CSV table of C-alpha atoms and ligand atoms in Angstrom, one decimal:
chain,number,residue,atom,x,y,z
G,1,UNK,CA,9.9,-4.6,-15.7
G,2,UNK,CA,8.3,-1.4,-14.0
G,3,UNK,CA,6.5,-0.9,-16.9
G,4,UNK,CA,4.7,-4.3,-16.8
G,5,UNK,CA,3.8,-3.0,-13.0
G,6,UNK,CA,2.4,0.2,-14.0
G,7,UNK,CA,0.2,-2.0,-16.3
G,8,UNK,CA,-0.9,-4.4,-13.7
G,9,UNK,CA,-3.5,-2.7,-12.1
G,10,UNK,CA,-4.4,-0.3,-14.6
G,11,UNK,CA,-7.8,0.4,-16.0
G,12,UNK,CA,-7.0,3.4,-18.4
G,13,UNK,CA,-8.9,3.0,-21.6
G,14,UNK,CA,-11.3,0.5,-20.6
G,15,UNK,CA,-14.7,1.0,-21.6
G,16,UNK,CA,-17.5,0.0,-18.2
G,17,UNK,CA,-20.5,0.2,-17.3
G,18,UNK,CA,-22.1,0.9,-13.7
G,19,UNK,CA,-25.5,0.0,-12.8
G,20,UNK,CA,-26.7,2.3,-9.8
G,21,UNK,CA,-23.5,4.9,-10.6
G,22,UNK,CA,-25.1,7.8,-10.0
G,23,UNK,CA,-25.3,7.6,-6.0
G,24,UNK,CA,-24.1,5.6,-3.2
G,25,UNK,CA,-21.6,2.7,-3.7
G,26,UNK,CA,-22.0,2.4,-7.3
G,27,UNK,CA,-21.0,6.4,-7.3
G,28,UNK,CA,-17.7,5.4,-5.8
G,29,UNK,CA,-17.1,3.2,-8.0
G,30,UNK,CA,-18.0,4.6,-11.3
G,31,UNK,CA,-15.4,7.7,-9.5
G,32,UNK,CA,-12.6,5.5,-9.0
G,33,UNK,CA,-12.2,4.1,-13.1
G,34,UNK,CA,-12.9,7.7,-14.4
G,35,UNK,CA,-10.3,9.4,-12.1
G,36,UNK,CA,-8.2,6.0,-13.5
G,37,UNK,CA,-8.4,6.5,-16.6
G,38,UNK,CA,-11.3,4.5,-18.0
G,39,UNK,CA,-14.6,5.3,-20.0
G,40,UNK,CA,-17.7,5.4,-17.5
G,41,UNK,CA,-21.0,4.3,-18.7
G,42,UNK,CA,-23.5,5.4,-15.7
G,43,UNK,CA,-27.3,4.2,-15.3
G,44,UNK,CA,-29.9,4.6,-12.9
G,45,UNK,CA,-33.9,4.7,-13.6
G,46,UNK,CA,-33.9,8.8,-13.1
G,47,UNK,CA,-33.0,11.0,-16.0
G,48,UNK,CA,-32.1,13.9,-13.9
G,49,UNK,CA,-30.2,11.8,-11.1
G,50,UNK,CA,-28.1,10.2,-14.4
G,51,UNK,CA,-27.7,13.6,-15.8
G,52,UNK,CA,-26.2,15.5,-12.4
G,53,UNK,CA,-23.8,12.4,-12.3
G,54,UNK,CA,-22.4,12.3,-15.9
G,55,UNK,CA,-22.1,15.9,-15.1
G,56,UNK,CA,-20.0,15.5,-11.9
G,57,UNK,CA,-17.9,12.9,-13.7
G,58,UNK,CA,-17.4,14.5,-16.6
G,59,UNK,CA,-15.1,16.9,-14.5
G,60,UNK,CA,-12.7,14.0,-13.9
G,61,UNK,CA,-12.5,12.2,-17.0
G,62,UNK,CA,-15.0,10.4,-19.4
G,63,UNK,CA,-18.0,9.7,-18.8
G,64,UNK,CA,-21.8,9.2,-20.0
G,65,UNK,CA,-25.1,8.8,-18.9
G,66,UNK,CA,-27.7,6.3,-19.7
G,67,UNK,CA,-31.1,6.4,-18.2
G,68,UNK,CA,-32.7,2.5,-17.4
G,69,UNK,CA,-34.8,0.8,-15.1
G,70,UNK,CA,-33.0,-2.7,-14.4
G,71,UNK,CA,-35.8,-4.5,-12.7
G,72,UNK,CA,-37.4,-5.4,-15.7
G,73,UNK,CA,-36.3,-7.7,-19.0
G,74,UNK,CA,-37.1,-5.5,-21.4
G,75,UNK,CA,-35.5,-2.3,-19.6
G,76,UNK,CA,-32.2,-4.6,-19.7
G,77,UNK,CA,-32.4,-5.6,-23.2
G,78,UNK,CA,-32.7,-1.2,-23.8
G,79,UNK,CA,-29.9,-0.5,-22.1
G,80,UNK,CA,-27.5,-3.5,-23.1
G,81,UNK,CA,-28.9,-1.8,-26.6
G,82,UNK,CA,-28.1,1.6,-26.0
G,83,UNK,CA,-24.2,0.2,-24.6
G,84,UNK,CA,-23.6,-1.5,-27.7
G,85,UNK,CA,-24.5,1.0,-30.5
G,86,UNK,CA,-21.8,3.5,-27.8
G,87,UNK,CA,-19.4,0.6,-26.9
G,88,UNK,CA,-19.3,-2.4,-28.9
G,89,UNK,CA,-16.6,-3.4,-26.7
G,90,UNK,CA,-17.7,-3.5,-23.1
G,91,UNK,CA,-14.4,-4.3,-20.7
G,92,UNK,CA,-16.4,-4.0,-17.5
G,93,UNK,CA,-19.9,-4.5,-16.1
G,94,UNK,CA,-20.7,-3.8,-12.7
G,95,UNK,CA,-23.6,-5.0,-11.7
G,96,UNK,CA,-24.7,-2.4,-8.8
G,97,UNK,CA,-28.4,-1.1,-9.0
G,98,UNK,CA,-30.0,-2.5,-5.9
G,99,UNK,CA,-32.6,-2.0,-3.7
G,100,UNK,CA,-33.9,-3.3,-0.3
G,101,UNK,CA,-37.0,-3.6,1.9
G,102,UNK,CA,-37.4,-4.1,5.8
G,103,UNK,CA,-40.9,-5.1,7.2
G,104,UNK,CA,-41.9,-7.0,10.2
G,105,UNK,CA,-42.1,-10.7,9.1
G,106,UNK,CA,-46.1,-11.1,9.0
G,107,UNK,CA,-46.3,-7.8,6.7
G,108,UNK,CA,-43.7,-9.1,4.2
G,109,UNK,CA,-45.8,-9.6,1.1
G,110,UNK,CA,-45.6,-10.3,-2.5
G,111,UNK,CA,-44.9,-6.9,-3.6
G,112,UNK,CA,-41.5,-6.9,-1.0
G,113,UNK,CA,-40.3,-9.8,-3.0
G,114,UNK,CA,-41.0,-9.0,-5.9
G,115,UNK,CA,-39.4,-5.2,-5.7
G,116,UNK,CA,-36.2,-6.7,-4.6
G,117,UNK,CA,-35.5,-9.7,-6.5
G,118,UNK,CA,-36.8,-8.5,-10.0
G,119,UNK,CA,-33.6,-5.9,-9.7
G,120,UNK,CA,-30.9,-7.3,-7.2
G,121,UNK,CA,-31.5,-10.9,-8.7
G,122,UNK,CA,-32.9,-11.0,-12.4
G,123,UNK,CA,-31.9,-7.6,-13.3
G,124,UNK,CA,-28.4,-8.4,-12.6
G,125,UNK,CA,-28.7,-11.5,-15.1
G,126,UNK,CA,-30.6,-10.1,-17.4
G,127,UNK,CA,-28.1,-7.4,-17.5
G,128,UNK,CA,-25.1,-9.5,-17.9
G,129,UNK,CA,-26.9,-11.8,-20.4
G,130,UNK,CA,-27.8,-9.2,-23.1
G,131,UNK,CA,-24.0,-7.7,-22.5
G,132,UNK,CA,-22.1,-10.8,-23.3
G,133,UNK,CA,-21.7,-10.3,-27.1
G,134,UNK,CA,-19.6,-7.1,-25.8
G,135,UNK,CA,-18.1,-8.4,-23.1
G,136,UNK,CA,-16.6,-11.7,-25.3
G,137,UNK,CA,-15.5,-8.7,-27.8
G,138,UNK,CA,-13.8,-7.2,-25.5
G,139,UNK,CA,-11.8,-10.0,-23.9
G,140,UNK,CA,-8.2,-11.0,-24.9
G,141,UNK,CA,-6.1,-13.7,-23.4
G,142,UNK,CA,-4.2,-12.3,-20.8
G,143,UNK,CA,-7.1,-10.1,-20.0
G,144,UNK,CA,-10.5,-11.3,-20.3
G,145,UNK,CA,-13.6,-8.8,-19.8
G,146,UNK,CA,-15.3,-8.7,-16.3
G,147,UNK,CA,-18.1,-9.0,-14.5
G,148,UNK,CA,-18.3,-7.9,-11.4
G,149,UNK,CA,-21.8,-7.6,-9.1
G,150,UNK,CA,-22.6,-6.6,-5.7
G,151,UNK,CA,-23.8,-8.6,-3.0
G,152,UNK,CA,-23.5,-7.9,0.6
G,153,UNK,CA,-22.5,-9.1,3.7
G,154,UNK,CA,-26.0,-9.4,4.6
G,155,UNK,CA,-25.7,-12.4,1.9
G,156,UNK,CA,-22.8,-14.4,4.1
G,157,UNK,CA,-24.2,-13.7,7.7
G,158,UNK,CA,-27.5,-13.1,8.8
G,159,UNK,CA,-28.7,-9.4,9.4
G,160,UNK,CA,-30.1,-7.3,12.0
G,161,UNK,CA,-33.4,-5.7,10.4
G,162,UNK,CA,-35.6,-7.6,8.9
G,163,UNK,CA,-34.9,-7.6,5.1
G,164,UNK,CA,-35.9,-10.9,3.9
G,165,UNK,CA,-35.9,-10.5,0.7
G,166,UNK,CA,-33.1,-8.5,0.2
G,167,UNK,CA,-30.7,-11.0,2.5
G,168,UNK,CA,-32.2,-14.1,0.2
G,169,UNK,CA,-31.3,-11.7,-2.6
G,170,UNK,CA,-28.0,-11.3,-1.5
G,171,UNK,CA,-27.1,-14.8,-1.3
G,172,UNK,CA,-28.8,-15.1,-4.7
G,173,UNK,CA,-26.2,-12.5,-6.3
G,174,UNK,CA,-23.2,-14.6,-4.7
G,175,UNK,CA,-23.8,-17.9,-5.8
G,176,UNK,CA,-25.1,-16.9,-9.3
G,177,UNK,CA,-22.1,-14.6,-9.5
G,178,UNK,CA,-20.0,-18.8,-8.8
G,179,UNK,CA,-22.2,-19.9,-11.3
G,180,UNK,CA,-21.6,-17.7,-14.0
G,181,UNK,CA,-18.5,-17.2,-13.7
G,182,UNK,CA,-18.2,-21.0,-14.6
G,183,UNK,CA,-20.3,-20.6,-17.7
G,184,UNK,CA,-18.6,-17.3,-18.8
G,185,UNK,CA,-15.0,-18.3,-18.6
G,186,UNK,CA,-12.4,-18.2,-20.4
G,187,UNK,CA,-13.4,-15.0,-22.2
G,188,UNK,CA,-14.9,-13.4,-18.5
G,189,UNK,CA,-14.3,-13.2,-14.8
G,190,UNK,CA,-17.2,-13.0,-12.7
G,191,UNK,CA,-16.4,-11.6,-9.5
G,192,UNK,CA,-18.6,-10.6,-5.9
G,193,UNK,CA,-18.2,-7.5,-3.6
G,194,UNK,CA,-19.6,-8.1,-0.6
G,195,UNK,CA,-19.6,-4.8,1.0
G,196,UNK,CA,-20.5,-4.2,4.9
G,197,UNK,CA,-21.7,-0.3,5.6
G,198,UNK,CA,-20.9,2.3,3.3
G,199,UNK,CA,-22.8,5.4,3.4
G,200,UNK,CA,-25.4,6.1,1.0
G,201,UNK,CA,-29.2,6.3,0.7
G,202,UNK,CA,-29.9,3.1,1.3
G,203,UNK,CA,-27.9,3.0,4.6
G,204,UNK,CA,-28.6,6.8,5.7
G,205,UNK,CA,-31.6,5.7,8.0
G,206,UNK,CA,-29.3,2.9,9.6
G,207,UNK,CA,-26.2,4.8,9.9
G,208,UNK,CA,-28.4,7.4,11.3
G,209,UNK,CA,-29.5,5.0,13.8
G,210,UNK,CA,-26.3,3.0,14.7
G,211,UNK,CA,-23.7,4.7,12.8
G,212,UNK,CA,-20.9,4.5,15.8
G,213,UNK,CA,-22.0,1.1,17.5
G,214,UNK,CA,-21.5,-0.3,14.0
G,215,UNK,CA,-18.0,1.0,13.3
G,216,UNK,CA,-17.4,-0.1,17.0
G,217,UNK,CA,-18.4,-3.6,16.1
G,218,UNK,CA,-16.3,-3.3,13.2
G,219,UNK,CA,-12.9,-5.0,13.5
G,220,UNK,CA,-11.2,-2.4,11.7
G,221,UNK,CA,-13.4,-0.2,13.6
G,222,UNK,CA,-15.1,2.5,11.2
G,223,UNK,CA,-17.2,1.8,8.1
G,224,UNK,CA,-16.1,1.6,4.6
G,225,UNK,CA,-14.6,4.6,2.6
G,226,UNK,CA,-15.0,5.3,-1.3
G,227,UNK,CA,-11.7,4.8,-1.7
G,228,UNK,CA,-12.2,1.3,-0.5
G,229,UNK,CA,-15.1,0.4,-2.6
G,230,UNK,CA,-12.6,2.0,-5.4
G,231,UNK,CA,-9.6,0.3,-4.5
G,232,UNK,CA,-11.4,-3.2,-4.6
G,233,UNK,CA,-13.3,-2.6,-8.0
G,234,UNK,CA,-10.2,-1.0,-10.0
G,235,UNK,CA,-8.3,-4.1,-9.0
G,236,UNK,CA,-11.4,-6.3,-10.0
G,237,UNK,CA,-11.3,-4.7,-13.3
G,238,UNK,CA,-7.0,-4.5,-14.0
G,239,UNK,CA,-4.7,-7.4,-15.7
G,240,UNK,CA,-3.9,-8.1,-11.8
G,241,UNK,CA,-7.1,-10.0,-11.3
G,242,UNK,CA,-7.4,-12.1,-14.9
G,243,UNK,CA,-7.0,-15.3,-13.3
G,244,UNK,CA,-9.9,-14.2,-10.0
G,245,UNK,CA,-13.6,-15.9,-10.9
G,246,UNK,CA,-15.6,-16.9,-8.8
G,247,UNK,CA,-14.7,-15.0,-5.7
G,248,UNK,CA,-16.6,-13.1,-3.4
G,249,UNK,CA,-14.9,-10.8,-1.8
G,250,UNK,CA,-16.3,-9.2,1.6
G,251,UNK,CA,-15.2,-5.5,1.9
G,252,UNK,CA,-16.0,-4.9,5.4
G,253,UNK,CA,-14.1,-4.2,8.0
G,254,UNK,CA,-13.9,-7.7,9.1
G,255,UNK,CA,-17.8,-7.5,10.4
G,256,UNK,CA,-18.2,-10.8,8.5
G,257,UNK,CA,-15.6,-12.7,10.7
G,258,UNK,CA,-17.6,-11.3,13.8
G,259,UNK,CA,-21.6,-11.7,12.6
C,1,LIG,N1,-24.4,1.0,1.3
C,1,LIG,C1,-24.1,-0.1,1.9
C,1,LIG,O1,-23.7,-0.1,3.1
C,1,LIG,C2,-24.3,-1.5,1.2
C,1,LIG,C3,-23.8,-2.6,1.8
C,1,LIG,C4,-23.9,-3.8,1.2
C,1,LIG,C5,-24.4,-3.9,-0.1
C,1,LIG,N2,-24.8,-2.8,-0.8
C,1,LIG,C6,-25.2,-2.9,-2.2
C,1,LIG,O2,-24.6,-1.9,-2.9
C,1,LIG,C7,-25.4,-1.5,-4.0
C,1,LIG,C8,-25.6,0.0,-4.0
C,1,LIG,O3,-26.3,0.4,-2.8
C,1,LIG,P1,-26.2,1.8,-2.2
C,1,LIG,O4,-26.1,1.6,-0.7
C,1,LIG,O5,-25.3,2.7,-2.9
C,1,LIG,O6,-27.8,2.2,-2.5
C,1,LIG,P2,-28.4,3.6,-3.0
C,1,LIG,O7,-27.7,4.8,-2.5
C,1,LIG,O8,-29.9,3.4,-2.7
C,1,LIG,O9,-28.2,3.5,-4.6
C,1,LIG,C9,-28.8,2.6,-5.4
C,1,LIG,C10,-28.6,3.0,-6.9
C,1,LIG,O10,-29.3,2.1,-7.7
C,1,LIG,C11,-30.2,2.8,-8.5
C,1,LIG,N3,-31.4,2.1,-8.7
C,1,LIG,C12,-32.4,1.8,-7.8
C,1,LIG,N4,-33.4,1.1,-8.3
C,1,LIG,C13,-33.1,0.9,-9.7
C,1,LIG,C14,-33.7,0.3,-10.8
C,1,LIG,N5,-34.9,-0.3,-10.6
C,1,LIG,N6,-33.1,0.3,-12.0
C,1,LIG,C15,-31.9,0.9,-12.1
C,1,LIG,N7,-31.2,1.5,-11.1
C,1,LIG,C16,-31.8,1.5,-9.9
C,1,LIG,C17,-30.4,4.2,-7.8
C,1,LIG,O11,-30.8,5.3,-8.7
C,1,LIG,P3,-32.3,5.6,-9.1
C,1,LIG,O12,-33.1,5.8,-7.8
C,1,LIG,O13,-32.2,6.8,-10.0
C,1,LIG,O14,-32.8,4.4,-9.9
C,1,LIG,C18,-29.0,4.4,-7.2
C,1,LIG,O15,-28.2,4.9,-8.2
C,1,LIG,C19,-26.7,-2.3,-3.8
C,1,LIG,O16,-26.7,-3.5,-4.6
C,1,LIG,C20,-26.7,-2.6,-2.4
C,1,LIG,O17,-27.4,-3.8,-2.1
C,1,LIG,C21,-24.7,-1.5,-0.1
């Protein structure tokens, strides 16, 4: 019996792959399976970013570096490519890489759009499209592969800045997560975190800003930890959560219940 509870939320020996793991949320993540166990597959469009990363990793467990920029077709087909001839097996994708843009509304042009729905949108499902052969090979009954992407509060409630695109964007990832998680069952779960602030690049200027009036406004009063962004993609990935697609999950403090 305790041995089937030692199994249920492990990930050790699954093989996964995180978008955007070489900073930032996707950092965390890709930290949490290798200290668990797992083989981490990390990717980001800069060579030397990828490298100091695999690097950092490699200290802790497995892990490898692959070089790709997601906001294009092609650059998804290369790296779902590169994955396969490494891992013909895929357990996990985590779809992470994202990026945002704030401008006043009258200045939020074409190129604003396009730079943050060609990666947080059609990279993602690109991505996970050109990684389903490996994904279905990977998947057993009692434990189908998974998908899991990241979205954002910003998706559920509407934000403070003005980041049109990347709120739409948000959304986008959330109910495209529902919707292929219908088309990729029973051999995958597609799941949603929806993280509120986490400290990384993308945040530094805001937390920078705001930092303690947003942890204030936080039920749970602080902003996230790694170990949260961890906890909530290792039990994602485990045996615990075969019968979980479909969900979105906010990891936030409870800001959502407040926006
Ligand atoms: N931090 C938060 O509070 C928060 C809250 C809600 C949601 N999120 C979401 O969490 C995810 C990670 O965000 P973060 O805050 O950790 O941001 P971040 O620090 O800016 O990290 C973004 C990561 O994505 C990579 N990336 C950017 N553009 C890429 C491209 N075109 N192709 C491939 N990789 C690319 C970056 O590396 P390179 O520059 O080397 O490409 C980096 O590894 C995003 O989807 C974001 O929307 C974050």
């Amino acid at each position: 019996m305790s041995d089937v509870y030692e199994e249920l939320f492990s990930v050790r020996g699954k093989t996964v792959v995180v978008t955007g793991g070489t900073r930032g949320i996707g950092y965390m993540i890709a930290e949490g399976y290798v200290r668990a166990g797992a083989t981490v597959y990390v990717s980001s469009r800069k060579a030397e970013a990828v490298a100091v990363a695999e690097a950092s990793l490699s200290k802790l467990g497995t892990c490898a570096g692959i070089p790709a920029d997601l906001s294009t077709e092609a650059e998804c087909r290369r790296l779902a490519g590169e994955v396969a001839r490494r891992a013909p097996q895929l357990d996990v994708l985590v779809n992470n890489a994202g990026a945002t843009w704030g401008a006043p509304i009258d200045e939020y042009d074409e190129a604003a759009w396009r730079r943050v729905l060609d990666l947080n949108v059609k990279g993602l499902f690109h991505l996970t499209k050109f990684l389903r052969p490996q994904l279905e090979a990977a998947s057993m009954p009692d434990d189908p592969a998974r998908v899991i992407n990241i979205g954002s509060i910003d998706g559920i409630q509407v934000p403070l800045l003005e980041t049109y695109a990347y709120s739409a964007s948000k959304a986008a990832v959330h109910q495209l997560t529902r919707h292929l998680a219908k088309r990729l069952a029973p051999k995958v779960t597609v799941n949603a975190i929806a993280p509120g602030p986490f400290e990384s690049k993308m945040m530094a200027a805001t937390l920078a800003a705001a930092g303690d009036a947003i942890a204030e406004s936080a039920p749970m009063k602080r902003i996230g930890k790694p170990s949260d962004m961890a906890g909530i993609a290792l039990y994602l990935a485990s045996p615990a959560a075969s019968y979980v697609t479909g969900a979105i999950i906010p990891v936030d403090g409870g800001i959502a219940t407040v926006g």
